[in-house]
Amino acid sequence: MKKWKFSLVSLMLTLALVLSVFAGLAVTASADEGSPLNEFGLVDKVEGGSILHCWCWSFNSIKEKMKTISDSGYSAVQTSPINEVYVGDNGGMQLYGDGKWYYSYQPTSYKIGNYMLGTEDEFKDMCAEAHKYGVKVIVDVVANHTTPTKSAVASELKNIEGGLYHNDSGNSDDERRNMTQWYNGLPDVNTQNPKYQQLVLDFLKRAVADGADGFRYDTAKHIELPDDDPSYASQFWPTVLENGSTFQYGEVLQGVNTSEKKASRLKSYSEIMHVTASGYGGSIRDYFLTGSGSATTLKNYNAEGAANNSLVTWVESHDTYANGETPNNIVSSYWLTNDQIRIGWAMIAARSDTTTLFFSRPYGSEATDQKSRYDSPIWGTNHIGDAGDDNYCHPEVVAVNKFRNAMIGESETLANAGSKKYFMVTRGTRGVVITNNSDDDLELNRATTIAQGTYTDASYGGKFVVKNGTITGTVKAHQIAVLYDDPELYTTEVPEDPPTEPTTEAPHEHRWGSWTVSEKATVDSDGVEKRVCLDDPEHFETRAIPKIKSISYNKSKFTYNGKNQKPSVTVKDRTGKVLVNGTDYKLVYPSSPKNAGLYVMSVEFKGSYAGVDDYQFNIVTAKNPMTVTAKKTVTANSKKKTTIKSAVTVKKAQGKVTYKTNNKKVTVSSGKMIVQKGLKKGKTYTVKVTVTAKGNKNYKKLSKTVSVKVKVK
């Protein structure tokens, strides 16, 4: 955490390139004897469970919600820093405004209790209530820096023997030294000082005695490791981690370039405590922003060598939410809607090889769609101490949490359900979580490994049937279905197939037409081919198109009319296995290019390919070549309505073309600009004209905007 509102942006610019893994990995249950779950059905250890980050909730607010938190399947709560902090804005209690949330990350002493969250006794009571319901307590700890208002720092801390602060300027050529010995914007503490290490350790032990079960260390990568350069290495971590708690993790944000990643030393920190997987959260947000990432391309957490079970993962953190009020940018998360948060949570929490953290947004900041997201205040009702919004206990989130707890020890696989918009996280033969990130309902009819029977969706109560290895049912748009073998949600019974009606139709030998690819058949979907009986158009047969991953060819040898210089074609399935290579195909060229700069050729395979003969696939070798040009200045008559026919010229557009302007005085009709009469003579109007081409089967919809100056005479 940094003081400045947009301070994390520079640390996270490369997250758009990060993709995450949903490969099938076995998960080992707790090594303890007996069940890994406690009497409340929660993971008894924080590791492998789900943490609810009660950001800026008071101790009393957390206590009041504890039964709901436990019933919602969270193994732990995480508080904001519990020690004394800077009292800014005369003690104002707004998250942002008359008060600032980030004052809680500006320590003034390590006495427990502060004006934002409550007293030490209230902290003890909250911990006791948590343990009553089987929930652990994680405390956020700031040990790397103090408030920049040094006059507010307590004397026992400020006057500590050996000195409180580093004096480094941050101008060293050693990037690791700069990272650990200097902190931009906030005074960097001398963490090499044994007296300071002991002071922090005493604070942590007191927190454990009061009921804390673990700790989250803010800006952990900015505190040196024992095996750093001897000129600045220290025993801080070996000292403070021996505090008697059961779960500890450090905020080690991944770097934005190779040198910063190297300096951050994520893997080294992961060997002494759990660490944050900030890049993974970025890849989940990128999924909602760009739609990038399928089950076959999301391979790993990209955690730079850190073991999966050492990672803490999230869709968003308090920093990505509060430090970046930026729409459509993965370095922030403010723009995510509540249903996107829940879908992202399902994609993370349906797995169990990391520890997961759900960030509770401020109360009153709820958003159910993109429009309401930007109309909703980021700070909600804007009061420190209040419990957050109810998304943390939404039926979908609760269902996913309980699924996660029940599936410990089950292997996992993840697949798209015909499109990147749909994900299925399957856990052995016991259950599956399906997410629908689209505007359309998903009608399932897919192969599955889960046991045969009838399942009731734990989120909404809908019925799903698994029979003969196929799952059927409906997942509504922007919703999540959670299916597993809970006795209250599952029965081995399945509906019987309807009886086959006897037919009196005279048998005849069908004369089939050619196979035709349906409109839904694309590389990324489970399309089908269809052929119709020539004698009876109502009778048809279908067969699946091969699940092709890619078709590549040697572009350097390709020319439009060079049929004797055929490129070498390679076809791979979705696992990367080469199915067709070399010359076992023929190229089918169009009689002429559709337009300048565009070439479309078909690859027709010889013989039988995966049960489909003569399968064709188009290769488009150019982007949409649509061009839009405009005259710099055109003239109009102030005394009458004037049609300016050639102000904007459109060439090579694909599909129907429409126009619109941003000026009511200059409109567009049937592709012609119309200047209304009565405009002021001698005045020049600048008009933006947006041209939109609907596109076709090869091209998506495309819009381009040009400017025209209309001078009135």
mmCIF file of C-alpha atoms in Angstrom, residues 584-588 602-606 613-617:
data_model
loop_
_atom_site.group_PDB
_atom_site.id
_atom_site.type_symbol
_atom_site.label_atom_id
_atom_site.label_comp_id
_atom_site.label_asym_id
_atom_site.label_seq_id
_atom_site.Cartn_x
_atom_site.Cartn_y
_atom_site.Cartn_z
ATOM 1 C CA ASP A 584 -1.937 -33.815 -47.287
ATOM 2 C CA TYR A 585 -4.405 -31.137 -48.439
ATOM 3 C CA LYS A 586 -5.228 -28.916 -51.358
ATOM 4 C CA LEU A 587 -5.749 -25.172 -51.444
ATOM 5 C CA VAL A 588 -8.968 -23.763 -52.853
ATOM 6 C CA SER A 602 -9.752 -22.699 -48.109
ATOM 7 C CA VAL A 603 -7.818 -25.741 -46.998
ATOM 8 C CA GLU A 604 -9.434 -28.975 -48.120
ATOM 9 C CA PHE A 605 -8.036 -32.096 -46.498
ATOM 10 C CA LYS A 606 -7.578 -35.307 -48.428
ATOM 11 C CA ASP A 613 -14.146 -35.786 -45.058
ATOM 12 C CA ASP A 614 -13.135 -32.757 -47.099
ATOM 13 C CA TYR A 615 -13.393 -30.328 -44.191
ATOM 14 C CA GLN A 616 -12.837 -26.731 -45.257
ATOM 15 C CA PHE A 617 -11.530 -23.845 -43.206
#
